[in-house]
Coordinates of C-alpha atoms in Angstrom, one line a residue:
X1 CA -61.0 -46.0 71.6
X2 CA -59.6 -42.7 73.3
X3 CA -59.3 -44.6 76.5
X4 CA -57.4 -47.3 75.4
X5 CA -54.9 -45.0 73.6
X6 CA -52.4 -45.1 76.4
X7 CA -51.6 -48.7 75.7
X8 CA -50.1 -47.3 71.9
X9 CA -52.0 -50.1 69.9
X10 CA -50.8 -50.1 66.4
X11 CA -53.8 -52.0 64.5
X12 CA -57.3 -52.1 65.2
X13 CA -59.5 -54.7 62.7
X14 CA -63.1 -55.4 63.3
X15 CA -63.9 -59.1 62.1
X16 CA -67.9 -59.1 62.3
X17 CA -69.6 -62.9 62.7
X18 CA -72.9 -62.4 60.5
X19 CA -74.5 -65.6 61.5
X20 CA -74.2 -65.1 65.7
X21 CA -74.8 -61.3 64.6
X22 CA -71.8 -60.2 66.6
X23 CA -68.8 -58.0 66.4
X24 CA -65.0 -59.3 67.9
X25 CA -62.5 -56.7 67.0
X26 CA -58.4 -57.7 67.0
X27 CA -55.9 -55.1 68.9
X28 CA -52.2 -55.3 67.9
X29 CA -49.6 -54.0 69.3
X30 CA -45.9 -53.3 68.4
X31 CA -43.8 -56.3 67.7
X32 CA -41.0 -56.0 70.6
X33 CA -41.3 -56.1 73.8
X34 CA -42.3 -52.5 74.6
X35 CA -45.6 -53.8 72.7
X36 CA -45.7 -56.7 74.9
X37 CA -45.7 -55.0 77.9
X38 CA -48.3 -52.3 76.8
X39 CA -50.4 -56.1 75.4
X40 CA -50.5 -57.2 79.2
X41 CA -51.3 -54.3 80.5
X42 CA -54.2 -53.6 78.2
X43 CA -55.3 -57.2 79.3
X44 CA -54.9 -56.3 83.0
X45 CA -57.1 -53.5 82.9
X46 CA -59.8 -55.2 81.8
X47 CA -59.4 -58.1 84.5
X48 CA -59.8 -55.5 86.7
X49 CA -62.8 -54.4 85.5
X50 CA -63.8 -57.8 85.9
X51 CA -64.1 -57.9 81.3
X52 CA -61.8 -60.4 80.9
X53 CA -61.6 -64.0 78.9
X54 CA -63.1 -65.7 82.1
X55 CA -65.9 -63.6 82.9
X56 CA -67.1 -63.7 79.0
X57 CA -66.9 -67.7 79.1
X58 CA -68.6 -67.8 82.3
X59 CA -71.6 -65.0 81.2
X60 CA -72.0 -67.0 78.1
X61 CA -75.9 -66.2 77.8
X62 CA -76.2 -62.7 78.8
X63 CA -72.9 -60.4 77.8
X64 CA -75.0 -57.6 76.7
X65 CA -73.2 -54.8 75.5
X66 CA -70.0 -54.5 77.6
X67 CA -66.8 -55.0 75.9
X68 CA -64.6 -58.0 77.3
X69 CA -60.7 -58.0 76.1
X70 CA -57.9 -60.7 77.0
X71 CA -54.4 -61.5 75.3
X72 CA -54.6 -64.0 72.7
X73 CA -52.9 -67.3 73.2
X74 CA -52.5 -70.7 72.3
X75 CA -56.2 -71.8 72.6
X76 CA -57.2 -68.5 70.8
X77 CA -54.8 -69.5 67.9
X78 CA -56.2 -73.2 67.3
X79 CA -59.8 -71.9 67.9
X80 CA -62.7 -72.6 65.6
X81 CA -64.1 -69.4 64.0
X82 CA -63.2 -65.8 62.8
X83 CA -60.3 -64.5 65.4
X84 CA -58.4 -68.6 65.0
X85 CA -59.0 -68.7 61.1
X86 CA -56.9 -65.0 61.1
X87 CA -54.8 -65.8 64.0
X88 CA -53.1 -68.9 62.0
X89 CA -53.4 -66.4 58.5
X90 CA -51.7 -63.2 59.6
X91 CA -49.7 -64.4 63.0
X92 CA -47.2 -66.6 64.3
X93 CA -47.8 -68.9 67.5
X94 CA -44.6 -68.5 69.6
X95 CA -43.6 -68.7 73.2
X96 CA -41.7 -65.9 75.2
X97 CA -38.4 -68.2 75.1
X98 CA -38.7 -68.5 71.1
X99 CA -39.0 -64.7 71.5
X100 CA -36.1 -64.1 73.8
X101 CA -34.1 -66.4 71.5
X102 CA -35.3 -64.5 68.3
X103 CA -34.0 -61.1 70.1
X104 CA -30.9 -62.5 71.2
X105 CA -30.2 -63.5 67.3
X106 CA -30.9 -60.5 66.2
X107 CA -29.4 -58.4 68.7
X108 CA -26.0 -61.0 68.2
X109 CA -26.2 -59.9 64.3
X110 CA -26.7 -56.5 64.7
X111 CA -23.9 -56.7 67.4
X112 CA -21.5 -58.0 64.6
X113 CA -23.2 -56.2 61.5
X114 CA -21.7 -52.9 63.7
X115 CA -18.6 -54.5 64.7
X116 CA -17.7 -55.5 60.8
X117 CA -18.7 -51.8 59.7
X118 CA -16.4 -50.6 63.0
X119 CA -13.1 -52.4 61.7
X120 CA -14.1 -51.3 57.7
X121 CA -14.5 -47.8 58.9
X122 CA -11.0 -48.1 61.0
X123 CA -9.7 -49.1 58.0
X124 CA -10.6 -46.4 55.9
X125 CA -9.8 -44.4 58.4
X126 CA -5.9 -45.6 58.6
X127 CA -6.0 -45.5 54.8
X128 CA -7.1 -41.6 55.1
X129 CA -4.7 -41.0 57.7
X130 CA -1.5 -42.1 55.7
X131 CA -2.7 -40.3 52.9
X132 CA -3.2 -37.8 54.8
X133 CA 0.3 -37.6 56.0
X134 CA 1.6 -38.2 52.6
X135 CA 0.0 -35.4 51.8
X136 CA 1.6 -33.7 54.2
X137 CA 5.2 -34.7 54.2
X138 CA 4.8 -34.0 50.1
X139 CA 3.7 -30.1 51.2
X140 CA 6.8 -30.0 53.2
X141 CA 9.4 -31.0 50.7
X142 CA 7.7 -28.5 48.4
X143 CA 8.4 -25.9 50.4
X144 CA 11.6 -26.8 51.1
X145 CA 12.6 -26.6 47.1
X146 CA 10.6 -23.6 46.9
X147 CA 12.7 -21.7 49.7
X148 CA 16.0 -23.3 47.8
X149 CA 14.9 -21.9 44.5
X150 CA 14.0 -18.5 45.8
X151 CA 17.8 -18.1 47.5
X152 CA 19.4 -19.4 44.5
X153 CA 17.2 -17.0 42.6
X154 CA 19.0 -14.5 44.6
X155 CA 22.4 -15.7 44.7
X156 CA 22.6 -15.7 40.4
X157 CA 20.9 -12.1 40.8
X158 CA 23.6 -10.8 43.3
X159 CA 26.4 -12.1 40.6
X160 CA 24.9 -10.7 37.6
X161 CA 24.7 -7.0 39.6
X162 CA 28.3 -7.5 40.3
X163 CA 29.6 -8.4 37.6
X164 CA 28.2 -6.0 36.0
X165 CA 29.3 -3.3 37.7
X166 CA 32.6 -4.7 37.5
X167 CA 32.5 -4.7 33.3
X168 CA 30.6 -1.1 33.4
X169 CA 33.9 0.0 36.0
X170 CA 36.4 -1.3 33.3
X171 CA 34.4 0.5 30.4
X172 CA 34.4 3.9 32.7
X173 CA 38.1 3.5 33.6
X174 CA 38.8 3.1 30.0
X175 CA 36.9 6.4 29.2
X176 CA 38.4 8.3 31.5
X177 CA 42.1 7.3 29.3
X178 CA 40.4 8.1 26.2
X179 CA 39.3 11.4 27.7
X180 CA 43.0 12.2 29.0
X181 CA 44.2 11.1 25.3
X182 CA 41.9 13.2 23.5
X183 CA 42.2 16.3 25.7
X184 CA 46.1 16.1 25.0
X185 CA 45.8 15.3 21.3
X186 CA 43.3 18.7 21.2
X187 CA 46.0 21.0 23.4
X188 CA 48.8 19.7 20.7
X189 CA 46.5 20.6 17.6
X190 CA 45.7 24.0 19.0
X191 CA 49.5 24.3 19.5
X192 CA 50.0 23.6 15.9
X193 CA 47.5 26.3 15.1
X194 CA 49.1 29.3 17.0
X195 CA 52.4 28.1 15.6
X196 CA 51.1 28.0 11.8
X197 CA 49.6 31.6 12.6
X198 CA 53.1 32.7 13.1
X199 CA 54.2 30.8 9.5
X200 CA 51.8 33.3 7.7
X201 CA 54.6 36.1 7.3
X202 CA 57.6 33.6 6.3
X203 CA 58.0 33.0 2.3
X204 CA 55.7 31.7 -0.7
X205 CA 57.0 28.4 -0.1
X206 CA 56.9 28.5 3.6
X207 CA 52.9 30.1 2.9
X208 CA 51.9 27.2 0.6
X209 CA 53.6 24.5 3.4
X210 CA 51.7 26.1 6.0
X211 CA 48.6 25.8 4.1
X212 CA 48.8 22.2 3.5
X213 CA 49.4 22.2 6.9
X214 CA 45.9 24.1 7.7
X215 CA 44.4 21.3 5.6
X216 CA 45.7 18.8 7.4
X217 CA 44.8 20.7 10.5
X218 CA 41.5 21.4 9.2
X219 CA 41.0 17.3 8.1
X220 CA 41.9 16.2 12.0
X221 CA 39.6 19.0 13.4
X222 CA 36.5 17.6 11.4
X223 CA 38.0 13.8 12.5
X224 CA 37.5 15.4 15.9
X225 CA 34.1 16.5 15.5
X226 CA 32.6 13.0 13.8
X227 CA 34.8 11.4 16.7
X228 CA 32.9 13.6 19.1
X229 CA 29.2 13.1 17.2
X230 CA 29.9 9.1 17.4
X231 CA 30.6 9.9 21.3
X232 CA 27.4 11.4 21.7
X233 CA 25.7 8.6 19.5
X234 CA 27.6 6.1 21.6
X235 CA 26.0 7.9 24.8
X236 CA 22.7 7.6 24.2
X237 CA 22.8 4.2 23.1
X238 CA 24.2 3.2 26.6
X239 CA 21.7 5.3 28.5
X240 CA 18.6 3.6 26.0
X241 CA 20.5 0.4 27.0
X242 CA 20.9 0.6 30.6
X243 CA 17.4 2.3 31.3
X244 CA 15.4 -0.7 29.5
X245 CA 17.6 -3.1 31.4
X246 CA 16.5 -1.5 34.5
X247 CA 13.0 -1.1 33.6
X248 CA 13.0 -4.9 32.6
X249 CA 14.9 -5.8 35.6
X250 CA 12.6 -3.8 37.9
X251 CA 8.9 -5.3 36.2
X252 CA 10.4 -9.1 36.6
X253 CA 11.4 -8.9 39.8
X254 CA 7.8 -7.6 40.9
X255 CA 5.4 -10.4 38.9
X256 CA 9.0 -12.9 40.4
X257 CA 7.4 -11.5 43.9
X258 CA 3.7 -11.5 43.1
X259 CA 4.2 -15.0 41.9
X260 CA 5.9 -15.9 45.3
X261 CA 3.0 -14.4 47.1
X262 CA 0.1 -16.4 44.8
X263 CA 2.4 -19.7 45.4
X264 CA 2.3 -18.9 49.2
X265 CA -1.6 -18.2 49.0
X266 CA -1.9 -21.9 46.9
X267 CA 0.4 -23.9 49.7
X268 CA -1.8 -22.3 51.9
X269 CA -5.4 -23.4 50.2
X270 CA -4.1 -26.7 49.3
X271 CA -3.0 -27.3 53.3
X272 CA -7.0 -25.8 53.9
X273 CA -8.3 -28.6 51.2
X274 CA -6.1 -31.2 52.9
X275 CA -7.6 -30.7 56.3
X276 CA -11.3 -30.1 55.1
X277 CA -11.2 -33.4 53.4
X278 CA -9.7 -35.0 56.1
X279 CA -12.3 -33.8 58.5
X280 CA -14.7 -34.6 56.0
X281 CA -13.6 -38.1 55.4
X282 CA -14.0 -39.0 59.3
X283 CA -17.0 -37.1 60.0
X284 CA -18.4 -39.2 57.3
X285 CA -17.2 -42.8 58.4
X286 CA -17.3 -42.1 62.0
X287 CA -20.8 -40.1 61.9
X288 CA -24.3 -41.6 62.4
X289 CA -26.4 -41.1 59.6
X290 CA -29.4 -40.5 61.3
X291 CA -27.9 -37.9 63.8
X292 CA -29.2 -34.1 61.8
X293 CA -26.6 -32.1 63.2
X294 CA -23.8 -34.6 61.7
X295 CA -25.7 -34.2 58.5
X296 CA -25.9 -31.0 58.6
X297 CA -22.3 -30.4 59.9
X298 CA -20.9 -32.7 56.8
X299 CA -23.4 -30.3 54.4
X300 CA -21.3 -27.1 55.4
X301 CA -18.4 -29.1 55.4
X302 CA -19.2 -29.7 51.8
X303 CA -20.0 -26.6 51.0
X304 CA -16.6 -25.0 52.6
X305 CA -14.6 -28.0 50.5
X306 CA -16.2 -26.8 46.9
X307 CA -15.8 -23.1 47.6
X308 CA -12.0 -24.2 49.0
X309 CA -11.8 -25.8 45.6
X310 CA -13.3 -23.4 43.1
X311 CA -10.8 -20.9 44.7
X312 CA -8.1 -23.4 44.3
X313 CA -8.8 -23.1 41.1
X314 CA -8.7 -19.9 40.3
X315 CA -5.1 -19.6 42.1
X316 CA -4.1 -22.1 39.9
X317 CA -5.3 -20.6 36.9
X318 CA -3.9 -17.0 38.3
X319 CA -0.6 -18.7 39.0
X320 CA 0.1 -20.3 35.8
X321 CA -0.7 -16.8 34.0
X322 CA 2.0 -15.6 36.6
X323 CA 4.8 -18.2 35.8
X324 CA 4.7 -17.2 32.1
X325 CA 4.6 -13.8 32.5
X326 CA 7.5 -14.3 34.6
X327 CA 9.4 -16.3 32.2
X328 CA 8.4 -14.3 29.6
X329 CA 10.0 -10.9 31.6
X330 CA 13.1 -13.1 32.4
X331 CA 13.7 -13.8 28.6
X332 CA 13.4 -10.2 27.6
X333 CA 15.7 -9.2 31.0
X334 CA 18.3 -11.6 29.6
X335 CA 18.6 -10.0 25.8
X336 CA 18.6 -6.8 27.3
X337 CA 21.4 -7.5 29.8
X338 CA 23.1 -9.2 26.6
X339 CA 22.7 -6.6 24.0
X340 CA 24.0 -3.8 26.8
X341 CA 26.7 -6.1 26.9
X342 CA 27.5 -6.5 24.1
X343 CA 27.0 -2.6 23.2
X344 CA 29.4 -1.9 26.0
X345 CA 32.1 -4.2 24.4
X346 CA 31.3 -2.5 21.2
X347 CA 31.9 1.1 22.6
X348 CA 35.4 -0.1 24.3
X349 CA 36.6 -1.7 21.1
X350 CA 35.7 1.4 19.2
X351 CA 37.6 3.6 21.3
X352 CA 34.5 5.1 22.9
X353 CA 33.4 7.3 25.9
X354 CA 30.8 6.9 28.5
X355 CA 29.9 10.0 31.2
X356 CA 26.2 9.7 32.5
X357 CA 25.2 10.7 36.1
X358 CA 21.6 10.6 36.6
X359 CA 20.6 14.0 38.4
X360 CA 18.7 13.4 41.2
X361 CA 19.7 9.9 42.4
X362 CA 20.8 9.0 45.7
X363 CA 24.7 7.5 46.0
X364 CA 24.3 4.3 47.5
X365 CA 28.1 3.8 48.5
X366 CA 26.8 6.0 51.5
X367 CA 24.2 4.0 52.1
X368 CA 26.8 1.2 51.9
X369 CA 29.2 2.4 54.3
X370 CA 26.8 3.2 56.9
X371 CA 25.1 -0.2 56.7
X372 CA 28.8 -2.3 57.0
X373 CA 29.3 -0.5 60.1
X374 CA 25.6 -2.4 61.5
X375 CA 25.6 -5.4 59.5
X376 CA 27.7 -8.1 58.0
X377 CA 28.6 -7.9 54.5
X378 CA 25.4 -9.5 52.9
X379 CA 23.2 -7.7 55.1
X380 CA 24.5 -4.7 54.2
X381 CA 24.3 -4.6 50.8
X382 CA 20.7 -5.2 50.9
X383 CA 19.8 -2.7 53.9
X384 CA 21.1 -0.2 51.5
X385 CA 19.6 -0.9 48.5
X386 CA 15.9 -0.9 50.3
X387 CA 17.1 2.6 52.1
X388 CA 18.3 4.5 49.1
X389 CA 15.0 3.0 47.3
X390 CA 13.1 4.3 50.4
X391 CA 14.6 7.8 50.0
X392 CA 14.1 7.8 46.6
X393 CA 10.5 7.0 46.8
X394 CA 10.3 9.9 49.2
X395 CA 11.0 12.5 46.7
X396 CA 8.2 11.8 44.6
X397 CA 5.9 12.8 47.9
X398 CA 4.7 16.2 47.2
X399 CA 3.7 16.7 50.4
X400 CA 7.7 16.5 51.6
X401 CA 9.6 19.8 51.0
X402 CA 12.5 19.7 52.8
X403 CA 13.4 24.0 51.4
X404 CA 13.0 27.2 52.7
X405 CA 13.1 30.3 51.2
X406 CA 16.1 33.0 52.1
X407 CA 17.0 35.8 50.5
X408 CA 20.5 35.7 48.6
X409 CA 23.9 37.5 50.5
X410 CA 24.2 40.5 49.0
X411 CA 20.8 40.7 46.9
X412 CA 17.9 41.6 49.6
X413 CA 15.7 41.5 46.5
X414 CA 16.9 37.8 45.5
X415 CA 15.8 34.6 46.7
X416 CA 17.1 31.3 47.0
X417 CA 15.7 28.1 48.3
X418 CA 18.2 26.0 50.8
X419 CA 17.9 22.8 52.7
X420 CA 15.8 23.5 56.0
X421 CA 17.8 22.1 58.8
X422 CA 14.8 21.6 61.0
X423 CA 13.3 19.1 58.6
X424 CA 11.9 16.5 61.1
X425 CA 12.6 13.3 58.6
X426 CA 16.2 14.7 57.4
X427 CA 17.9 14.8 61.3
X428 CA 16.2 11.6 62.0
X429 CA 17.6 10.3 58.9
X430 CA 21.5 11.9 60.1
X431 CA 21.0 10.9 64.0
X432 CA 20.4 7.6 62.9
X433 CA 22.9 6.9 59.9
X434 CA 25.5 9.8 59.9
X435 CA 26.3 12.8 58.2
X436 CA 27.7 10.9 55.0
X437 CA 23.9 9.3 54.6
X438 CA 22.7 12.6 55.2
X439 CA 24.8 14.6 52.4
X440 CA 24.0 12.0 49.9
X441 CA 19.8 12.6 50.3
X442 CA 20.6 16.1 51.1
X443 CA 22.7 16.2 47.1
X444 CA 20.3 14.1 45.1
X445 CA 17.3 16.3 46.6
X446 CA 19.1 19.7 45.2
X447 CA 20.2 18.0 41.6
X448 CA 16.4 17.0 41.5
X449 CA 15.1 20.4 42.5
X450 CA 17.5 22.5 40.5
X451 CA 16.8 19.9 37.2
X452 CA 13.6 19.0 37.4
X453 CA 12.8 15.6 38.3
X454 CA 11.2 14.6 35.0
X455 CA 12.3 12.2 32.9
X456 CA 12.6 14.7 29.6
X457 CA 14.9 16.9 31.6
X458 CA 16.9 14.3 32.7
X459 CA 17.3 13.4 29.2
X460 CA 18.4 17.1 28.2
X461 CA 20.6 17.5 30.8
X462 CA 22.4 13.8 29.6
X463 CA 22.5 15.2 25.8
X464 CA 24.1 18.7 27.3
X465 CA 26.8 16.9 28.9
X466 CA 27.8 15.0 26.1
X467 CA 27.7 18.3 23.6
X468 CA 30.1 19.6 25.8
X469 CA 32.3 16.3 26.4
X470 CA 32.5 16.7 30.3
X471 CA 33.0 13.6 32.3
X472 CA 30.9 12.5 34.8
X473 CA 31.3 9.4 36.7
X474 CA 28.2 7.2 36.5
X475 CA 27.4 6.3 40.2
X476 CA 24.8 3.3 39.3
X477 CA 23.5 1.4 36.8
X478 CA 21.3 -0.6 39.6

């Protein structure tokens, strides 16, 4: 049967005919016309080999053992004997117009099987694209609120700075009358005092009058002192106060930041989802199952969409944490900024004084002054807030040391430490902003050298200055 391979039959059967003691065997071939074709060919070959149906009727007597083939047909179907009785079992008797006929149905109702699963699929399709640009336009208008949100965010913060520095102004101008007041009150008692130290030669009478007058000297003194003790109370309540208000201020407005860049990275993954499925989603209705590399194109697809979405998740999850942390930190900033309020309001009712100067910060009204000249009056503000927090994040690099060493005038075996004026950063810093910039870093360098830049000496130095009631102008609470 090698030989006959090249004609692709599908089925061979052997039907054996035990009373002429004879074999017939029954060749079939595919069932289109491919097979056909292969059929007649298989029968040519043996009419040219002179083994076909008319040579076996004509050598009826003496076939011997040679093997005679021929297409079965109509006769072959209504014959008596093994091959008609299975022809009429197992097959179907038709011409070649019933078969072009059956094609041409079949090919019509494949034709419109695809053409009904073309429009479905272009439906879908259409269905996926609007949602698609739903989808889309929905993304957009988030953004949009999102960017409104963030300015107004920034707008309330720019009021609350200023007003505040407007009330702590008020409370510092106040001071600075109380100061003058108490300062004259004291140069008037201590005038009473040298005057009563004359008094001691006059009279017994005059001697017992001038000590009730001691007393009474003696009473406003110790008034003096609790007055000065509730000052130095009053200090360091404000300091407390304003240094947790920072610190609050400061640790919300990072997670408000990390919580804008985790919203960013989710707009961002939900846009990736978006398009993956929409890929997806066409791929799959526009595909051919049977072609692999679709298949396996769609697989990774998949893949991508479930790792897109288990990372979705755990922005989401990440994000939420973020939001109440935020809201949290925003609560606490607000009882802070209320109860400093409402300790400053307490201190100028009470007749109080404030003077605090952080040693070691940078004046940002240089900063300030420099930037109006570049920028408008918005810009400005900002460019010198992230300068003087640039410089002040410098001075916590030890590897920067802007002093040298000299010995002192007059004292060979003293030494001082100055500014250097070669420091590379420094002239950069005064070529590019002005000498007013430059004295500002240049001052808040030396008060952190000569105080330490820790945050207990800070403290003493703030409890020394209110022992010995000098007034110091706070430069910043922000």
């Amino acid at each position: 049967m090698k030989r006959f391979s090249k004609f692709k039959p599908e089925v061979v059967e052997l039907l054996r005919d035990d009373k002429k003691q004879s074999a017939q065997v029954l060749v079939s071939f595919n069932n289109d016309w491919i097979g056909f074709k292969n059929a007649m060919e298989f029968e040519k070959y043996f009419e040219a080999g002179h083994h076909s149906r008319k040579e076996w009727n004509a050598s009826e007597s003496s076939k011997g053992s040679s093997i005679y083939a021929w297409l079965a047909r109509a006769n072959d179907f209504e014959s008596e004997g093994p091959i008609g009785d299975y022809l009429r079992t197992n097959r179907e008797l038709k011409t070649i117009a019933d078969l072009d006929q059956e094609a041409v149905k079949t090919r019509n109702k494949a034709v419109v099987e695809l053409a009904s699963e073309i429009d479905m699929r272009n439906e879908i399709y259409d269905d996926l694209q609007i949602k698609y640009n739903q989808k889309s336009m929905s993304l957009s208008r988030m953004l949009e609120e999102k960017d409104n949100l963030h300015q107004a965010f920034f707008e309330e913060t720019r009021k609350m700075q200023r007003l505040a520095r407007e009330h702590v102004k008020r409370v510092l101008d106040e001071q600075e009358m109380l100061n003058a007041d108490l300062e004259k009150r004291r140069k008037k008692l201590d005038s009473w005092g040298k005057e009563l130290n004359k008094r001691e030669a006059l009279t017994e009478r005059e001697k017992q009058k001038l000590d009730e007058e001691k007393q009474k000297n003696d009473l406003q003194n110790s008034s003096l002192q609790l007055a000065s003790l509730e000052q130095k109370k009053a200090d360091e309540s404000v300091l407390r106060l304003v240094e947790e208000q920072k610190r609050e201020k400061e640790e919300a407005l990072k997670k408000v930041l990390e919580l804008e860049r985790q919203l960013d990275a989710k707009q961002k993954l939900e846009m990736e989802i978006e398009e993956l499925k929409g890929k997806l989603q066409v791929m799959k209705h526009l595909g051919d199952e049977d072609d692999t590399a679709v298949q396996e194109q769609i697989k990774k697809m998949n893949g991508e969409l479930e790792a897109k979405m288990e990372e979705m998740d755990g922005v989401e999850e990440m994000n939420q944490t973020l939001v109440v942390k935020e809201r949290q930190s925003n609560d606490e900033l607000q009882e802070a900024r209320k109860e400093l309020i409402k300790g400053l309001q307490d201190m100028s009712s009470g007749r109080t004084n404030i003077g605090v100067k952080r040693m070691g910060e940078i004046d940002t009204k240089a900063f300030q002054d420099a930037c109006k000249e570049k920028f408008s009056s918005d810009e400005a503000d900002v460019k010198a807030i992230e300068l003087c927090t640039l410089w002040q994040d410098k001075f916590k690099n030890p590897e920067w040391h802007p002093l040298k060493v000299v010995a002192k005038d007059g004292a060979p075996d003293a030494h001082e430490e100055v500014i250097n004026e070669n420091d590379e950063l420094l002239n950069e810093l005064k070529a590019e902003w002005g000498i007013g910039v430059y004295n500002a870093v240049v001052t808040a360098f030396k008060e952190m050298n000569e105080y330490n830049p820790t945050l207990s000496a800070k403290e003493d130095k703030m409890a020394d200055l209110a022992d010995d009631f000098r007034t110091i102008t706070m430069k910043s609470l922000w």
